[in-house]
XYZ file of C-alpha atoms in Angstrom:
181
model
C 97.687 170.881 105.593
C 97.069 169.334 109.031
C 93.534 168.240 109.756
C 94.108 166.765 113.260
C 96.181 167.949 116.153
C 99.049 165.767 117.351
C 97.098 164.325 120.332
C 94.139 163.342 118.157
C 96.415 161.539 115.669
C 98.005 159.518 118.460
C 94.587 158.540 119.866
C 93.337 157.468 116.418
C 96.527 155.452 115.916
C 96.140 153.711 119.303
C 92.461 153.057 118.637
C 93.363 151.473 115.279
C 95.874 149.183 116.987
C 93.375 148.147 119.690
C 90.639 147.431 117.123
C 93.079 145.507 114.907
C 94.326 143.365 117.801
C 90.763 142.718 118.996
C 89.684 141.521 115.553
C 92.774 139.325 115.283
C 92.153 137.722 118.679
C 88.489 137.127 117.903
C 89.377 135.387 114.639
C 91.804 132.970 116.317
C 90.404 129.627 117.468
C 89.594 129.498 121.138
C 91.975 127.467 123.258
C 88.907 125.559 124.446
C 88.506 124.257 120.884
C 92.090 123.052 120.564
C 92.526 119.383 121.350
C 92.801 118.891 125.083
C 91.773 115.241 125.419
C 94.653 112.789 125.391
C 94.452 109.655 123.275
C 94.043 106.633 125.512
C 96.996 104.291 125.048
C 96.491 100.675 124.082
C 98.536 97.908 125.661
C 101.595 96.628 123.856
C 104.554 98.000 121.956
C 103.604 100.058 118.931
C 105.475 100.934 115.765
C 104.828 104.149 113.844
C 105.051 104.687 110.112
C 104.547 108.221 108.803
C 103.371 108.942 105.298
C 102.478 112.595 104.620
C 99.703 113.546 107.102
C 99.097 109.919 108.078
C 100.605 108.353 111.196
C 100.103 104.609 110.945
C 100.466 102.680 114.224
C 100.689 98.922 114.432
C 101.929 96.187 116.759
C 103.926 93.097 115.814
C 103.288 91.234 119.085
C 100.578 91.167 121.737
C 96.806 91.524 121.753
C 96.735 94.049 118.898
C 99.404 92.403 116.717
C 98.948 92.359 112.977
C 97.950 88.918 111.720
C 99.940 89.505 108.524
C 103.508 90.669 109.208
C 105.215 89.575 105.994
C 107.684 92.105 104.548
C 108.333 90.933 100.971
C 110.159 94.148 100.031
C 112.539 93.757 103.010
C 111.837 97.421 103.781
C 111.276 96.922 107.501
C 107.578 97.654 106.957
C 104.940 94.914 106.890
C 103.270 94.620 103.471
C 99.824 95.330 104.909
C 101.052 98.637 106.382
C 102.721 99.642 103.106
C 99.479 98.715 101.299
C 97.363 100.785 103.708
C 99.700 103.804 103.341
C 99.495 103.599 99.546
C 95.716 103.259 99.719
C 95.336 106.288 101.995
C 97.507 108.543 99.830
C 95.782 107.375 96.616
C 92.308 107.927 98.120
C 93.296 111.379 99.362
C 94.565 112.353 95.906
C 91.487 110.977 94.125
C 89.116 112.825 96.451
C 91.123 116.050 96.022
C 90.744 115.726 92.238
C 87.001 115.266 92.701
C 86.878 118.506 94.708
C 86.313 117.124 98.197
C 87.563 119.161 101.135
C 90.263 117.272 103.010
C 89.446 116.664 106.681
C 92.522 118.482 108.004
C 91.572 121.517 105.869
C 87.982 121.687 107.119
C 87.050 124.558 109.459
C 85.737 121.978 111.940
C 89.157 120.382 112.433
C 91.332 123.440 111.741
C 89.827 125.173 114.777
C 90.627 122.118 116.895
C 94.265 122.066 115.799
C 94.218 118.681 114.014
C 97.444 118.217 112.059
C 97.535 114.472 111.312
C 95.336 111.445 110.856
C 96.276 108.548 113.118
C 95.506 105.168 111.548
C 95.733 102.587 114.302
C 95.631 98.867 113.557
C 94.146 97.064 116.525
C 92.163 94.046 117.588
C 88.507 94.582 116.648
C 85.973 91.795 116.964
C 82.893 93.130 115.222
C 84.079 95.428 112.461
C 86.880 96.056 110.016
C 87.296 99.714 110.867
C 85.860 102.935 112.181
C 86.485 106.661 111.906
C 86.134 108.919 114.934
C 85.107 112.548 114.638
C 86.813 113.772 117.812
C 90.313 115.243 117.832
C 92.747 113.711 120.343
C 96.224 114.680 121.520
C 99.136 112.273 121.230
C 101.881 112.163 123.893
C 104.020 114.092 121.351
C 101.477 116.948 121.557
C 100.213 116.449 117.998
C 96.456 116.701 117.524
C 95.029 113.884 115.435
C 91.878 112.518 113.886
C 91.596 108.769 114.436
C 90.901 105.873 112.118
C 91.000 102.356 113.527
C 91.484 99.321 111.309
C 91.311 95.698 112.376
C 94.602 93.914 112.984
C 93.119 91.139 110.808
C 93.474 93.486 107.817
C 94.798 91.928 104.613
C 96.175 93.698 101.533
C 93.497 94.308 98.949
C 90.820 95.143 101.513
C 89.702 98.781 101.122
C 88.939 99.525 104.777
C 91.590 102.285 105.161
C 90.280 104.169 102.101
C 86.675 103.655 103.210
C 87.390 105.059 106.690
C 89.261 108.026 105.205
C 86.109 108.873 103.264
C 84.203 108.893 106.576
C 86.773 111.400 107.895
C 86.018 113.592 104.885
C 82.301 113.341 105.669
C 83.014 114.217 109.311
C 84.852 117.346 108.159
C 81.694 118.623 106.484
C 79.203 118.020 109.274
C 78.838 116.957 112.890
C 75.682 115.012 112.079
C 75.976 111.278 111.482
C 72.718 110.584 109.711
C 72.387 107.181 107.969
C 71.518 108.849 104.638
C 74.823 110.753 104.741
C 77.112 108.413 106.605
């Protein structure tokens, strides 16, 4: 039994496609939200070490050079960088077990296209670290959240883990109130 004529069926089919596409486009993040601002480069030659979602940048020479460059494991990676990478992964796993939303999985950063967390060791006079809540684009095109750690960092200091927790807080809210942050 046919309820609709052929022309009506075609129109309903086309209308369904148009509505479906419209809903799909509306649910996609706006290109205005995707990271457009480039990360400002720092002077010097930088090394990258990648560990899961973390991109760890450090310098061996120049203004932002690590003060501790010893590589006791002869791995080609300074001990302080290996320590920071281990700390970041361990903190991420602990916070996952406790039920915290990871920053790169938060709606706030998903809509901005963040795919990695850049941990940059640099010269900092007045603090040991800081976590930024803006997403920036690397020259490679990757969109990153940024953590900065002092180049004076020494193994055993928990600054990388502490700053990662601030990134988790940033994923929940745009407000930086002292009682929360």
